[in-house]
Coordinates of C-alpha atoms and ligand atoms in Angstrom, one line a residue:
Chain A
X193 CA 157.0 -71.9 41.2
X194 CA 160.4 -70.6 41.9
X195 CA 162.1 -67.9 43.7
X196 CA 160.6 -65.0 41.9
X197 CA 157.2 -66.2 43.4
X198 CA 158.2 -64.9 46.8
X199 CA 158.3 -61.4 45.8
X200 CA 155.9 -61.6 43.0
X201 CA 153.3 -62.8 45.6
X202 CA 154.0 -60.7 48.1
X203 CA 153.5 -57.4 45.9
X204 CA 150.4 -58.6 45.3
X205 CA 149.1 -59.2 48.4
X206 CA 149.9 -55.6 49.2
X207 CA 148.4 -54.0 45.9
X208 CA 148.0 -50.7 47.5
X209 CA 151.7 -50.4 48.7
X210 CA 152.9 -51.9 45.4
X211 CA 150.7 -49.5 43.3
X212 CA 151.8 -46.7 45.4
X213 CA 155.4 -47.2 45.1
X214 CA 155.1 -48.1 41.5
X215 CA 153.3 -44.6 41.2
X216 CA 156.0 -43.1 43.1
X217 CA 158.7 -44.2 40.6
X218 CA 156.8 -44.1 37.5
X219 CA 156.2 -40.7 38.1
X220 CA 159.6 -39.9 38.6
X221 CA 160.2 -42.3 34.9
X222 CA 157.5 -39.9 33.5
X223 CA 159.2 -36.6 34.4
X224 CA 162.4 -37.5 33.2
X225 CA 161.2 -39.1 29.9
X226 CA 158.8 -36.2 29.4
X227 CA 161.5 -33.7 30.3
X228 CA 163.9 -35.2 27.9
X229 CA 161.7 -35.3 25.2
X230 CA 160.6 -31.7 25.7
X231 CA 164.4 -30.4 26.2
X232 CA 165.4 -31.9 22.8
X233 CA 162.2 -30.4 20.8
X234 CA 162.9 -27.2 23.0
X235 CA 166.6 -27.3 22.2
X236 CA 166.0 -27.8 18.5
X237 CA 163.5 -24.9 18.5
X238 CA 165.8 -22.9 20.3
X239 CA 168.7 -23.4 18.0
X240 CA 166.4 -22.7 14.7
X241 CA 165.5 -19.3 16.6
X242 CA 169.1 -18.6 17.1
X243 CA 170.0 -19.2 13.4
X244 CA 168.0 -16.0 12.9
X245 CA 171.1 -14.2 14.6
X246 CA 173.5 -14.9 12.0
X247 CA 175.3 -17.4 10.2
X248 CA 177.8 -20.0 11.2
X249 CA 179.3 -21.5 8.1
X250 CA 181.0 -19.2 5.4
X251 CA 181.4 -20.6 1.7
X252 CA 184.2 -18.3 0.0
X253 CA 185.9 -18.9 -3.4
X254 CA 189.4 -20.8 -2.7
X255 CA 192.3 -18.2 -2.8
X256 CA 195.7 -18.6 -2.7
X257 CA 198.0 -16.2 -1.4
X258 CA 201.7 -15.7 -2.2
X259 CA 203.8 -13.5 -0.2
X260 CA 205.7 -11.4 -2.7
X261 CA 209.2 -9.9 -1.5
X262 CA 211.8 -9.1 -4.1
X263 CA 214.8 -7.0 -4.0
X264 CA 214.6 -6.6 -0.1
X265 CA 210.9 -4.9 -0.5
X266 CA 208.2 -6.7 0.9
X267 CA 204.9 -6.1 -1.6
X268 CA 202.4 -7.8 0.6
X269 CA 200.2 -10.8 0.2
X270 CA 199.0 -11.2 -3.7
X271 CA 195.6 -13.1 -3.7
X272 CA 195.8 -15.4 -7.0
X273 CA 193.2 -16.5 -9.0
X274 CA 189.9 -15.3 -7.4
X275 CA 187.0 -16.4 -9.0
X276 CA 183.6 -15.7 -7.9
X277 CA 181.4 -18.4 -7.1
X278 CA 178.1 -19.2 -9.2
X279 CA 174.9 -18.7 -7.2
X280 CA 172.7 -21.0 -8.6
X281 CA 175.2 -24.3 -8.8
X282 CA 176.5 -22.8 -5.1
X283 CA 173.0 -22.5 -3.0
X284 CA 171.9 -25.6 -5.0
X285 CA 174.9 -27.6 -4.1
X286 CA 174.6 -26.7 -0.3
X287 CA 170.8 -27.2 -0.2
X288 CA 171.3 -30.7 -1.6
X289 CA 173.9 -32.4 1.1
X290 CA 172.8 -35.1 2.7
X291 CA 172.5 -33.3 5.9
X292 CA 170.3 -30.8 4.1
X293 CA 167.8 -31.1 6.8
X294 CA 170.3 -29.0 9.2
X295 CA 170.6 -26.2 6.7
X296 CA 168.4 -23.3 8.1
X297 CA 169.4 -20.6 5.8
X298 CA 171.6 -19.9 2.5
X299 CA 172.2 -16.3 1.9
X300 CA 174.3 -15.5 -0.9
X301 CA 176.2 -12.2 -1.5
X302 CA 178.0 -10.0 -4.3
X303 CA 180.2 -7.3 -2.7
X304 CA 181.5 -4.6 -5.0
X305 CA 183.3 -1.2 -4.5
X306 CA 181.6 2.3 -6.0
X307 CA 182.8 5.6 -5.5
X308 CA 180.4 8.1 -5.0
X309 CA 181.2 11.8 -4.8
X310 CA 185.0 10.8 -4.0
X311 CA 183.6 8.4 -1.3
X312 CA 184.1 5.2 -1.4
X313 CA 181.3 2.3 -0.5
X314 CA 181.0 -1.2 -0.6
X315 CA 177.8 -2.1 -2.1
X316 CA 176.5 -5.4 -1.2
X317 CA 173.9 -7.5 -2.9
X318 CA 171.6 -9.9 -1.0
X319 CA 168.6 -12.3 -1.5
X320 CA 166.4 -10.2 1.0
X321 CA 164.3 -13.3 2.2
X322 CA 167.2 -15.1 3.0
X323 CA 169.1 -12.3 4.5
X324 CA 166.7 -11.6 6.8
X325 CA 166.6 -15.1 7.7
X326 CA 169.8 -14.6 9.4
X327 CA 169.5 -10.9 10.6
X328 CA 166.5 -10.8 12.6
X329 CA 168.2 -8.4 14.7
X330 CA 168.3 -6.0 12.3
X331 CA 166.5 -2.8 13.4
X332 CA 165.8 0.3 11.0
X333 CA 165.1 4.0 11.1
X334 CA 162.8 3.4 8.0
X335 CA 161.5 0.4 6.4
X336 CA 163.0 -2.7 4.7
X337 CA 163.4 -2.4 1.2
X338 CA 160.3 -3.6 -0.6
X339 CA 161.2 -3.5 -4.3
X340 CA 164.8 -3.9 -6.3
X341 CA 164.8 0.1 -6.4
X342 CA 165.5 0.5 -2.8
X343 CA 168.3 0.1 -1.0
X344 CA 169.1 0.0 2.8
X345 CA 172.3 2.0 4.3
X346 CA 174.4 0.6 7.0
X347 CA 174.7 3.5 10.0
X348 CA 178.2 4.3 9.2
X349 CA 177.8 4.5 5.7
X350 CA 174.7 6.7 5.8
X351 CA 176.5 9.1 8.0
X352 CA 179.6 9.0 5.6
X353 CA 177.4 9.8 2.5
X354 CA 175.0 12.1 4.5
X355 CA 172.0 10.4 3.6
X356 CA 169.1 9.2 5.4
X357 CA 165.7 7.3 5.1
X358 CA 163.4 8.6 2.0
X359 CA 166.6 10.3 0.4
X360 CA 167.8 9.6 -3.3
X361 CA 171.2 8.3 -4.5
X362 CA 172.8 7.0 -7.6
X363 CA 174.5 3.7 -7.8
X364 CA 176.0 2.7 -11.5
X365 CA 174.3 5.2 -13.2
X366 CA 170.8 4.3 -11.7
X367 CA 168.5 5.9 -9.2
X368 CA 167.7 4.3 -5.8
X369 CA 165.8 5.3 -2.8
X370 CA 167.1 4.7 0.5
X371 CA 164.1 2.8 2.1
X372 CA 165.8 2.5 5.7
X373 CA 169.1 3.1 7.7
X374 CA 170.1 0.3 10.1
X375 CA 171.0 1.0 13.7
X376 CA 174.2 0.2 14.7
X377 CA 175.0 -3.3 14.5
X378 CA 178.7 -3.2 15.2
X379 CA 179.3 -5.8 12.6
X380 CA 180.8 -5.2 8.9
X381 CA 176.8 -4.0 8.2
X382 CA 177.5 -0.9 9.5
X383 CA 179.6 0.5 6.6
X384 CA 178.0 -0.9 3.4
X385 CA 174.9 -0.3 1.1
X386 CA 172.7 -3.2 0.9
X387 CA 170.5 -4.0 -2.2
X388 CA 169.1 -6.8 -4.1
X389 CA 171.3 -9.0 -5.6
X390 CA 169.5 -9.8 -8.9
X391 CA 169.7 -6.1 -9.3
X392 CA 173.2 -5.7 -8.6
X393 CA 174.3 -8.7 -10.5
X394 CA 172.5 -7.1 -13.7
X395 CA 174.1 -3.5 -13.3
X396 CA 177.7 -4.9 -12.6
X397 CA 176.8 -7.3 -15.7
X398 CA 178.0 -10.3 -13.6
X399 CA 174.8 -12.5 -13.9
X400 CA 174.8 -15.5 -11.4
X401 CA 178.0 -14.4 -9.8
X402 CA 178.1 -13.9 -5.7
X403 CA 181.5 -13.3 -3.7
X404 CA 180.5 -15.8 -0.7
X405 CA 177.6 -17.5 0.7
X406 CA 176.7 -17.4 4.3
X407 CA 174.9 -20.4 5.6
X408 CA 172.8 -21.1 9.0
X409 CA 173.3 -24.4 10.4
X410 CA 171.1 -26.3 13.0
X411 CA 174.4 -28.3 14.8
X412 CA 172.4 -30.0 17.6
X413 CA 172.7 -33.7 17.1
X414 CA 175.6 -33.5 14.6
X415 CA 178.8 -31.7 14.6
X416 CA 179.3 -28.6 12.7
X417 CA 182.3 -30.4 11.3
X418 CA 180.2 -32.9 9.3
X419 CA 178.1 -30.4 7.7
X420 CA 181.2 -28.4 6.5
X421 CA 182.9 -31.4 5.2
X422 CA 179.4 -32.6 3.1
X423 CA 179.4 -28.9 1.7
X424 CA 183.3 -29.0 1.0
X425 CA 182.8 -32.2 -0.6
X426 CA 179.9 -30.9 -3.0
X427 CA 181.8 -27.8 -3.6
X428 CA 185.6 -29.0 -4.0
X429 CA 186.8 -25.6 -5.4
X430 CA 185.6 -23.5 -2.4
X431 CA 186.6 -22.7 0.8
X432 CA 183.9 -23.7 3.6
X433 CA 184.5 -22.2 6.8
X434 CA 182.7 -22.9 10.2
X435 CA 182.4 -19.7 12.6
X436 CA 183.2 -21.7 15.8
X437 CA 182.5 -18.9 18.0
X438 CA 179.4 -18.5 16.8
X439 CA 178.6 -22.4 16.9
X440 CA 179.8 -22.8 20.3
X441 CA 177.8 -19.9 21.5
X442 CA 174.8 -21.3 19.8
X443 CA 175.4 -24.5 21.0
X444 CA 176.1 -23.5 24.5
X445 CA 172.6 -22.2 24.9
X446 CA 170.9 -25.3 23.1
X447 CA 173.2 -27.2 25.7
X448 CA 172.2 -25.3 28.6
X449 CA 168.5 -26.3 28.4
X450 CA 169.8 -29.9 28.1
X451 CA 171.9 -29.6 30.8
X452 CA 168.7 -27.8 33.1
X453 CA 166.7 -30.8 32.2
X454 CA 169.6 -33.1 33.1
X455 CA 170.1 -31.9 36.3
X456 CA 166.1 -31.4 37.1
X457 CA 166.0 -35.2 36.0
X458 CA 168.8 -36.4 38.4
X459 CA 167.2 -34.8 41.2
X460 CA 163.8 -36.6 40.3
X461 CA 165.9 -39.7 40.1
X462 CA 167.5 -39.4 43.3
X463 CA 164.4 -38.5 45.1
X464 CA 162.3 -41.6 43.6
X465 CA 165.6 -44.0 44.2
X466 CA 165.3 -42.7 47.8
X467 CA 161.6 -43.5 47.8
X468 CA 162.4 -46.9 46.6
X469 CA 165.0 -47.4 48.9
X470 CA 163.0 -46.5 52.1
X471 CA 160.3 -48.1 51.0
X472 CA 162.3 -51.4 50.5
X473 CA 163.9 -50.6 53.8
X474 CA 160.6 -50.7 55.6
X475 CA 159.6 -53.9 53.8
X476 CA 162.6 -55.4 55.0
X477 CA 161.8 -54.7 58.8
X478 CA 158.3 -55.6 58.2
X479 CA 159.1 -59.2 57.2
X480 CA 162.0 -59.6 59.4
X481 CA 159.9 -62.7 60.8
X482 CA 159.2 -64.1 56.9
X483 CA 163.1 -63.7 56.5
X484 CA 163.6 -65.9 59.7
X485 CA 161.4 -68.4 58.3
X486 CA 163.2 -68.7 54.9
X487 CA 166.2 -68.8 56.8
X488 CA 165.5 -71.5 58.9
X489 CA 164.2 -73.4 55.7
X490 CA 167.5 -73.2 54.2
X491 CA 167.6 -70.3 52.4
X492 CA 171.0 -68.6 52.3
X493 CA 171.7 -64.8 52.7
X494 CA 172.3 -64.7 48.6
X495 CA 168.9 -66.0 48.4
X496 CA 167.2 -63.3 50.8
X497 CA 169.0 -60.7 49.0
X498 CA 168.0 -61.8 45.6
X499 CA 164.2 -61.7 46.6
X500 CA 164.6 -58.3 47.3
X501 CA 166.6 -57.5 44.3
X502 CA 164.0 -59.4 42.7
X503 CA 161.3 -57.2 44.1
X504 CA 162.9 -53.9 43.3
X505 CA 163.9 -54.8 39.6
X506 CA 160.0 -55.8 39.1
X507 CA 159.3 -52.3 40.0
X508 CA 161.8 -50.7 37.9
X509 CA 160.9 -52.9 34.9
X510 CA 157.2 -51.9 35.3
X511 CA 157.8 -48.2 36.3
X512 CA 160.5 -47.9 33.0
X513 CA 157.9 -49.1 30.8
X514 CA 154.8 -47.4 32.1
X515 CA 156.9 -44.5 32.7
X516 CA 158.3 -44.3 29.4
X517 CA 154.9 -44.6 27.6
X518 CA 153.5 -42.2 29.8
X519 CA 156.3 -39.6 29.5
X520 CA 156.4 -39.9 26.0
X521 CA 152.4 -39.1 26.1
X522 CA 153.2 -36.3 28.7
X523 CA 155.9 -34.7 26.6
X524 CA 153.4 -34.3 23.3
X525 CA 150.8 -32.7 25.9
X526 CA 153.3 -30.4 27.3
X527 CA 154.8 -29.2 24.0
X528 CA 150.9 -28.3 22.8
X529 CA 150.7 -26.5 26.4
X530 CA 153.7 -24.7 25.9
X531 CA 152.6 -24.1 22.1
X532 CA 155.8 -26.2 21.1
X533 CA 154.1 -28.2 19.0
X534 CA 155.1 -26.8 15.4
X535 CA 158.2 -28.0 14.1
X536 CA 160.0 -30.7 15.8
X537 CA 158.1 -33.5 17.5
X538 CA 159.3 -36.4 19.7
X539 CA 160.0 -39.4 17.8
X540 CA 158.6 -42.6 19.9
X541 CA 161.5 -45.2 19.9
X542 CA 161.3 -48.9 20.8
X543 CA 165.2 -48.7 21.6
X544 CA 164.4 -45.9 24.1
X545 CA 161.9 -48.0 25.7
X546 CA 163.9 -51.1 26.1
X547 CA 166.5 -48.7 27.4
X548 CA 163.9 -47.2 30.0
X549 CA 162.7 -51.0 30.7
X550 CA 166.5 -52.1 31.3
X551 CA 168.3 -49.1 33.1
X552 CA 165.3 -48.1 35.8
X553 CA 165.5 -51.7 37.2
X554 CA 169.3 -51.3 37.4
X555 CA 168.4 -48.3 39.7
X556 CA 165.6 -49.4 41.3
X557 CA 167.9 -52.8 42.2
X558 CA 171.0 -50.2 43.1
X559 CA 169.0 -48.1 45.6
X560 CA 167.5 -51.5 47.4
X561 CA 171.2 -53.2 47.7
X562 CA 171.2 -51.6 51.2
X563 CA 167.9 -52.7 52.4
X564 CA 168.7 -56.2 50.8
X565 CA 172.0 -56.8 52.4
X566 CA 169.8 -55.8 56.0
X567 CA 167.4 -58.4 55.1
X568 CA 169.6 -60.9 54.0
X569 CA 172.0 -60.1 57.3
X570 CA 168.8 -61.1 59.3
X571 CA 169.5 -64.4 61.4
X572 CA 167.5 -67.6 61.1
X573 CA 166.7 -67.3 65.0
X574 CA 164.6 -64.1 64.0
X575 CA 162.0 -66.5 62.7
X576 CA 161.5 -67.5 66.4
X577 CA 160.4 -64.3 67.5
X578 CA 156.9 -63.7 67.6
X579 CA 155.5 -60.3 66.6
Chain B
X48 CA 172.9 -89.2 64.9
X49 CA 172.9 -85.8 66.4
X50 CA 174.9 -85.1 69.6
X51 CA 175.0 -82.0 71.9
X52 CA 177.6 -81.9 74.4
X53 CA 178.2 -79.4 77.2
X54 CA 175.9 -76.7 75.4
X55 CA 175.8 -73.5 77.1
X56 CA 174.0 -70.3 76.4
X57 CA 173.2 -66.9 77.8
X58 CA 171.3 -63.9 76.9
X59 CA 171.9 -60.6 78.0
X60 CA 169.1 -58.3 78.9
X61 CA 169.4 -54.7 80.0
X62 CA 173.2 -55.2 80.4
X63 CA 172.8 -58.3 82.5
X64 CA 173.9 -61.8 81.2
X65 CA 171.3 -64.0 81.9
X66 CA 172.3 -67.7 81.6
X67 CA 169.8 -70.1 80.0
X68 CA 171.7 -73.2 79.4
X69 CA 174.3 -74.4 81.8
X70 CA 176.0 -77.3 80.2
X71 CA 173.5 -79.5 78.6
X72 CA 174.7 -82.5 77.0
X73 CA 171.8 -84.8 74.8
X74 CA 172.1 -87.4 72.5
X75 CA 169.7 -88.6 69.5
X76 CA 169.8 -91.8 67.7
X77 CA 168.1 -92.4 64.3
X78 CA 164.5 -93.0 64.9
X79 CA 164.3 -91.5 68.3
X80 CA 161.2 -89.9 69.5
X81 CA 162.5 -87.2 72.4
X82 CA 160.1 -84.9 74.5
X83 CA 161.5 -81.9 76.3
X84 CA 159.7 -80.8 79.4
X85 CA 160.3 -78.3 82.0
X86 CA 158.8 -75.2 83.4
X87 CA 158.1 -72.1 81.8
X88 CA 161.5 -70.2 81.1
X89 CA 163.7 -73.5 81.7
X90 CA 165.5 -73.0 78.5
X91 CA 163.3 -75.7 76.4
X92 CA 162.9 -73.7 73.5
X93 CA 166.5 -72.4 73.6
X94 CA 167.6 -75.8 73.6
X95 CA 165.4 -76.8 70.5
X96 CA 167.0 -73.9 68.7
X97 CA 170.5 -74.4 69.5
X98 CA 170.4 -78.3 68.4
X99 CA 168.0 -77.4 65.0
X100 CA 170.9 -74.6 64.3
X101 CA 168.8 -71.6 64.4
X102 CA 170.3 -70.5 67.6
X103 CA 174.4 -70.7 68.0
X104 CA 175.5 -71.7 71.5
X105 CA 178.1 -69.8 73.5
X106 CA 180.0 -73.0 73.8
X107 CA 179.9 -76.9 73.6
X108 CA 179.5 -78.9 70.4
X109 CA 177.0 -80.3 68.5
X110 CA 177.8 -82.8 65.9
X111 CA 175.5 -84.1 63.2
X112 CA 176.5 -87.5 61.7
X113 CA 179.9 -86.9 62.8
X114 CA 180.5 -83.4 61.6
X115 CA 181.0 -80.6 64.2
X116 CA 178.3 -78.2 63.2
X117 CA 180.6 -75.1 64.5
X118 CA 183.2 -75.8 62.0
X119 CA 181.3 -76.1 58.9
X120 CA 180.3 -73.0 56.5
X121 CA 176.8 -71.2 56.5
X122 CA 176.1 -73.2 53.1
X123 CA 176.1 -76.3 54.9
X124 CA 173.9 -75.2 57.6
X125 CA 171.8 -74.0 54.8
X126 CA 171.8 -77.8 53.4
X127 CA 170.9 -79.2 56.6
X128 CA 168.2 -76.6 57.1
X129 CA 166.5 -77.0 53.4
X130 CA 166.5 -81.1 53.6
X131 CA 167.4 -83.0 57.0
X132 CA 165.9 -80.5 59.8
X133 CA 162.7 -79.4 60.1
X134 CA 161.3 -77.0 62.5
X135 CA 157.6 -76.4 64.0
X136 CA 157.2 -73.7 65.7
X137 CA 154.3 -72.8 67.8
X138 CA 153.0 -70.2 65.6
X139 CA 153.8 -68.3 62.5
X140 CA 155.9 -70.3 60.3
X141 CA 153.8 -70.0 57.4
X142 CA 154.5 -66.9 54.6
X143 CA 150.9 -65.1 54.4
X144 CA 150.9 -64.3 51.0
X145 CA 151.9 -68.0 49.9
X146 CA 149.1 -70.6 49.6
X147 CA 149.2 -73.9 51.4
X148 CA 150.7 -75.5 48.4
X149 CA 153.3 -72.6 48.2
X150 CA 154.2 -72.8 51.6
X151 CA 154.7 -76.6 51.8
X152 CA 157.0 -76.3 48.7
X153 CA 159.0 -73.2 50.1
X154 CA 162.2 -75.3 50.8
X155 CA 162.4 -76.1 47.0
X156 CA 161.6 -72.6 45.9
X157 CA 164.8 -71.2 46.7
X158 CA 166.3 -70.7 43.4
X159 CA 164.8 -69.4 39.9
X160 CA 164.8 -72.9 38.9
X161 CA 160.8 -73.8 38.9
X162 CA 159.9 -76.4 41.1
X163 CA 159.6 -79.7 39.4
X164 CA 156.1 -81.1 38.9
X165 CA 157.4 -84.3 40.6
X166 CA 158.0 -82.5 43.9
X167 CA 154.5 -80.6 43.2
X168 CA 153.0 -83.8 43.2
X169 CA 154.3 -85.1 46.3
X170 CA 153.3 -81.8 48.2
X171 CA 149.9 -82.4 47.3
X172 CA 150.3 -86.1 48.6
X173 CA 151.8 -85.0 51.8
X174 CA 148.8 -82.3 52.2
X175 CA 146.2 -85.2 51.3
X176 CA 148.2 -87.2 54.5
X177 CA 148.0 -84.2 56.7
X178 CA 144.2 -83.8 55.5
X179 CA 144.5 -80.7 53.9
X180 CA 144.1 -81.7 50.4
X181 CA 141.0 -79.4 49.5
X182 CA 142.6 -76.6 51.2
X183 CA 145.9 -76.4 49.0
X184 CA 145.0 -73.3 47.2
X185 CA 144.1 -71.3 50.4
X186 CA 146.3 -68.9 51.9
X187 CA 147.2 -69.3 55.7
X188 CA 145.4 -66.5 57.0
X189 CA 142.0 -68.5 56.1
X190 CA 143.1 -71.8 58.2
X191 CA 142.8 -72.5 61.5
X192 CA 145.6 -73.0 64.3
X193 CA 145.9 -76.7 63.9
X194 CA 145.9 -76.7 60.4
X195 CA 148.5 -74.3 60.1
X196 CA 150.7 -76.6 62.2
X197 CA 149.6 -79.4 59.7
X198 CA 150.8 -77.2 57.0
X199 CA 154.5 -77.1 58.7
X200 CA 154.1 -80.9 59.0
X201 CA 153.2 -81.5 55.5
X202 CA 156.7 -79.3 54.6
X203 CA 158.9 -81.5 56.7
X204 CA 157.3 -84.6 55.2
X205 CA 157.7 -83.1 51.7
X206 CA 161.7 -82.4 52.5
X207 CA 161.7 -86.3 53.9
X208 CA 163.7 -84.5 56.5
X209 CA 165.4 -86.8 59.0
X210 CA 164.9 -85.0 62.2
X211 CA 161.8 -83.0 63.2
X212 CA 162.3 -80.4 65.5
X213 CA 158.8 -79.5 67.6
X214 CA 158.3 -76.6 69.7
X215 CA 154.9 -77.0 71.4
X216 CA 153.2 -78.0 68.1
X217 CA 149.7 -78.3 70.3
X218 CA 150.4 -75.1 72.3
X219 CA 147.8 -73.1 70.8
X220 CA 145.2 -75.8 69.9
X221 CA 142.4 -77.1 71.4
X222 CA 142.4 -81.0 73.0
X223 CA 140.7 -82.4 70.1
X224 CA 143.3 -80.6 67.5
X225 CA 146.1 -81.3 69.5
X226 CA 145.3 -84.8 69.7
X227 CA 145.3 -85.1 65.8
X228 CA 148.6 -83.6 65.6
X229 CA 150.1 -85.9 68.0
X230 CA 148.8 -88.8 66.0
X231 CA 150.5 -87.4 63.0
X232 CA 153.7 -87.1 64.6
X233 CA 153.3 -90.7 66.1
X234 CA 152.8 -91.7 62.7
X235 CA 155.8 -90.0 61.2
X236 CA 157.8 -91.6 64.2
X237 CA 156.8 -95.1 63.0
X238 CA 157.8 -94.2 59.5
X239 CA 161.1 -93.8 61.2
X240 CA 161.3 -90.0 61.5
X241 CA 163.7 -88.8 64.4
X242 CA 161.7 -86.4 66.5
X243 CA 162.2 -83.8 69.3
X244 CA 159.3 -82.2 70.8
X245 CA 158.8 -79.7 73.4
X246 CA 155.9 -79.7 75.2
X247 CA 154.4 -78.6 78.9
X248 CA 151.6 -81.5 78.5
X249 CA 152.6 -84.6 80.2
X250 CA 150.0 -86.5 78.4
X251 CA 151.7 -85.7 75.2
X252 CA 155.2 -86.0 76.6
X253 CA 154.4 -89.9 77.4
X254 CA 153.9 -90.5 74.0
X255 CA 157.6 -90.6 73.4
X256 CA 159.8 -93.1 73.7
X257 CA 162.5 -91.1 76.2
X258 CA 161.5 -87.9 78.1
X259 CA 163.9 -85.1 78.9
X260 CA 163.3 -82.9 81.8
X261 CA 165.0 -79.6 82.2
X262 CA 165.5 -77.3 85.4
X263 CA 167.4 -74.1 85.3
X264 CA 169.3 -74.6 82.4
X265 CA 170.1 -78.5 83.1
X266 CA 168.8 -82.0 82.5
X267 CA 167.7 -83.2 85.7
X268 CA 166.1 -86.7 84.6
Ligands
ATP243 N1 166.3 -64.1 72.6 C1 166.4 -63.9 73.8 N2 166.9 -62.6 74.6 C2 167.1 -62.5 75.7 N3 166.4 -63.8 76.6 C3 166.0 -64.7 76.0 C4 165.6 -64.7 74.7 N4 165.1 -66.1 74.4 C5 165.1 -66.4 75.8 N5 165.7 -65.8 76.6 C6 165.2 -66.1 78.2 O1 165.6 -67.5 78.4 C7 165.2 -67.9 79.3 C8 164.6 -69.4 78.7 O2 163.8 -69.1 77.7 P1 163.0 -70.3 76.8 O3 162.1 -69.8 75.7 O4 163.9 -71.3 76.0 O5 162.2 -70.9 78.1 P2 161.2 -72.0 77.7 O6 161.6 -73.0 78.5 O7 160.7 -72.2 76.3 O8 160.0 -71.4 78.2 P3 158.3 -71.7 78.0 O9 157.8 -72.8 78.4 O10 157.5 -70.4 78.4 O11 158.2 -71.3 76.5 C9 163.8 -67.1 79.5 O12 164.0 -66.2 80.8 C10 163.9 -66.2 78.6 O13 163.4 -64.7 78.9
MG244 MG1 159.3 -72.2 74.9

C-alpha cells in the first residue's frame, strides 16, 4: 500500500470508464504504430519502384584532365589515361559492398562511335535485363530486342538514319534488325543505337570492357554518401558519382509518404491526448470530495498532483504496450490488405516497444498536467461540501 | 494547546456578505473534552473547520502549541493534518474505492514508500478496538453509517492524533449506534485525547467536560 494504490484502486473500481479511456488511447497508439510501420514499408516499396525510373549513381573510369595551352593557343582540355572498366570485376565489386542490400540495379554500358553512310552514331551496349530495370519508362514503337541480332534505336537516331522498326542495318560489318524505336525520352537515349553488350564487346574485340556503370541504389534508411563511399572504397581506381538531383527527387517522394504518416499520427495523437486530458478533467471534478478528504488528511498539493499523474501514466504505459503490440499486428494485416506484403516486412523491435511504453505515458501525463494541477489546487475545505 | 482568538469569518452568497463567526475566542487544553452546541446555522461547523485548519478565518489568530498557524507554510499545516489533528465529518469521509483497512491507513499512504507492516498491524488493532475487525477488507459502500463513523475514529486512532474534531458524529445515526460512538469517544478521552465535538443533542453534549454554546456567531455560554 502506497500512494499508487489510490489511483490504481480508483481505476479498478470503474472498469468501464478505465477500459473506455484505455481503448481510446490504445486505439490512437495502434493507429500511429500501424501507420508508422506501413509508411516504412510503403516508402521502401515506393523507392524500389522509383528505381525503375533511372539510376542514381554512376561509376566511371577515373580521368585526369589537363588544360593545354601553348604559345597563346588554347588547345582545350585533354583527357588523359582513360582506361575502360572491366565489366565482371566492376559489377561484382559493386554487388559485394556491405550495404549491398541497398543496391537494386547494376547496369554496365559500353559506348562506341560508328560511322554509317557519313552519319556518325553512338552505339551503346547494354545488358537488357539490367537496363530495363532502370528504364521502365521506356516505350517503343515496335518491340524490345529479343536476341543479340536485334537493336533498339533512339528516336533521333532513327530519324537521322531513316530507319524504323523491322528495318535492317549493318554495324561493324554485321547485320542487325531494328526491333523497335524508342519514343522520345528527352534523354541521351534518344540519339543512340542500343544493342546487346556482349555482342558489341565481341565485335569491337574488347571482351569484358565497359565505359561506365549505372547503379540504382535505395537510399531510405542510409544516406547515398555511404553507398557511394563504399563503392569507391572497393573500386579505388574509378570515380563514383551520386546523381544528387535524382536522389533528392526520389527521397522527397519517399519522405512525402512518411511526412503524410507523421502528420496523420500527430492529429491522432493530439486527439487522443485531448481525450485523456478531458477525461482527467472530468475525473478531477468528480473527485473534488475525495481530494478534499485527502487534503484534510495532510496530503499536500504535490501529492494530489502526483496521484493524477500516476493515473495518467498508468493509462499511458498500458496503452503504449497494448498499442504497440496490436499496432504491429494491425500493420501486418494492413499490408496484406493493401497487397503490399511481398518484399519488405515490418520488423518487431523490443526497443520500439520499450520506447512506446515510455513515451506514451509521458504524453498522457503531459495532457493531464492541467487537470492534475486543477485537482491539486482544490482546498481541503472541499471535503466538507456534501455532494 | 490550541487557542483561537477573536475569530471572524463571513461567507458571501448572492453578492451579499453574510457574517458567520463574529469574534470567537476558544482555548483548548490537552485532555479537554469540549462540546459545541447551538441552533442550526449558528456557525458551529464553520468554527470547527476553522480551528481544525480546513477553513481559513478572515481575521483572528489560531495558535497551536505556541505557533501561529496563519504564519506557517502549507507543509506545516499538512503535517498537522496528517498527524496531530483528526476530523470526523458527519458523513462522506471515506474513499469509496479503498477498503476499510486502506481508508484507515490513508494518512500513511501519502508517499510512494509502502506503508510499513508495523503501522498496518496497528491499524488492524485500531479496527478491532472500534469493532470492525471482520470488515477490514470491505469497501465503505457496504458499511452502515455507524460503521463508517467508526472507520474514521479508527483512522484518528492509528494516527494517534492529539486532537479529534467531530462534527455531529452521531447526526445520521440511530440512538443505539449513536450511543456506541459516544462511548468510543469517551474511551478515547479517558486515554488522553483532546476532543472537540459539535452536536445538537444535549444528552451527548453533557458527556463533555465543557459545553460551549454559539448564537449568531458568538459564544454565549
Ligand atoms: N461555504 C459556505 N458558503 C456560504 N455560506 C456558508 C458556507 N458555509 C456555511 N455557510 C453559512 O454559514 C452559516 C453557518 O453555517 P454552519 O454550517 O457553520 O452552521 P451550523 O451551526 O453548523 O449549522 P447546522 O447545525 O445546521 O450544521 C449558515 O448560514 C450557512 O448557510
Ligand atoms: Mg453543521
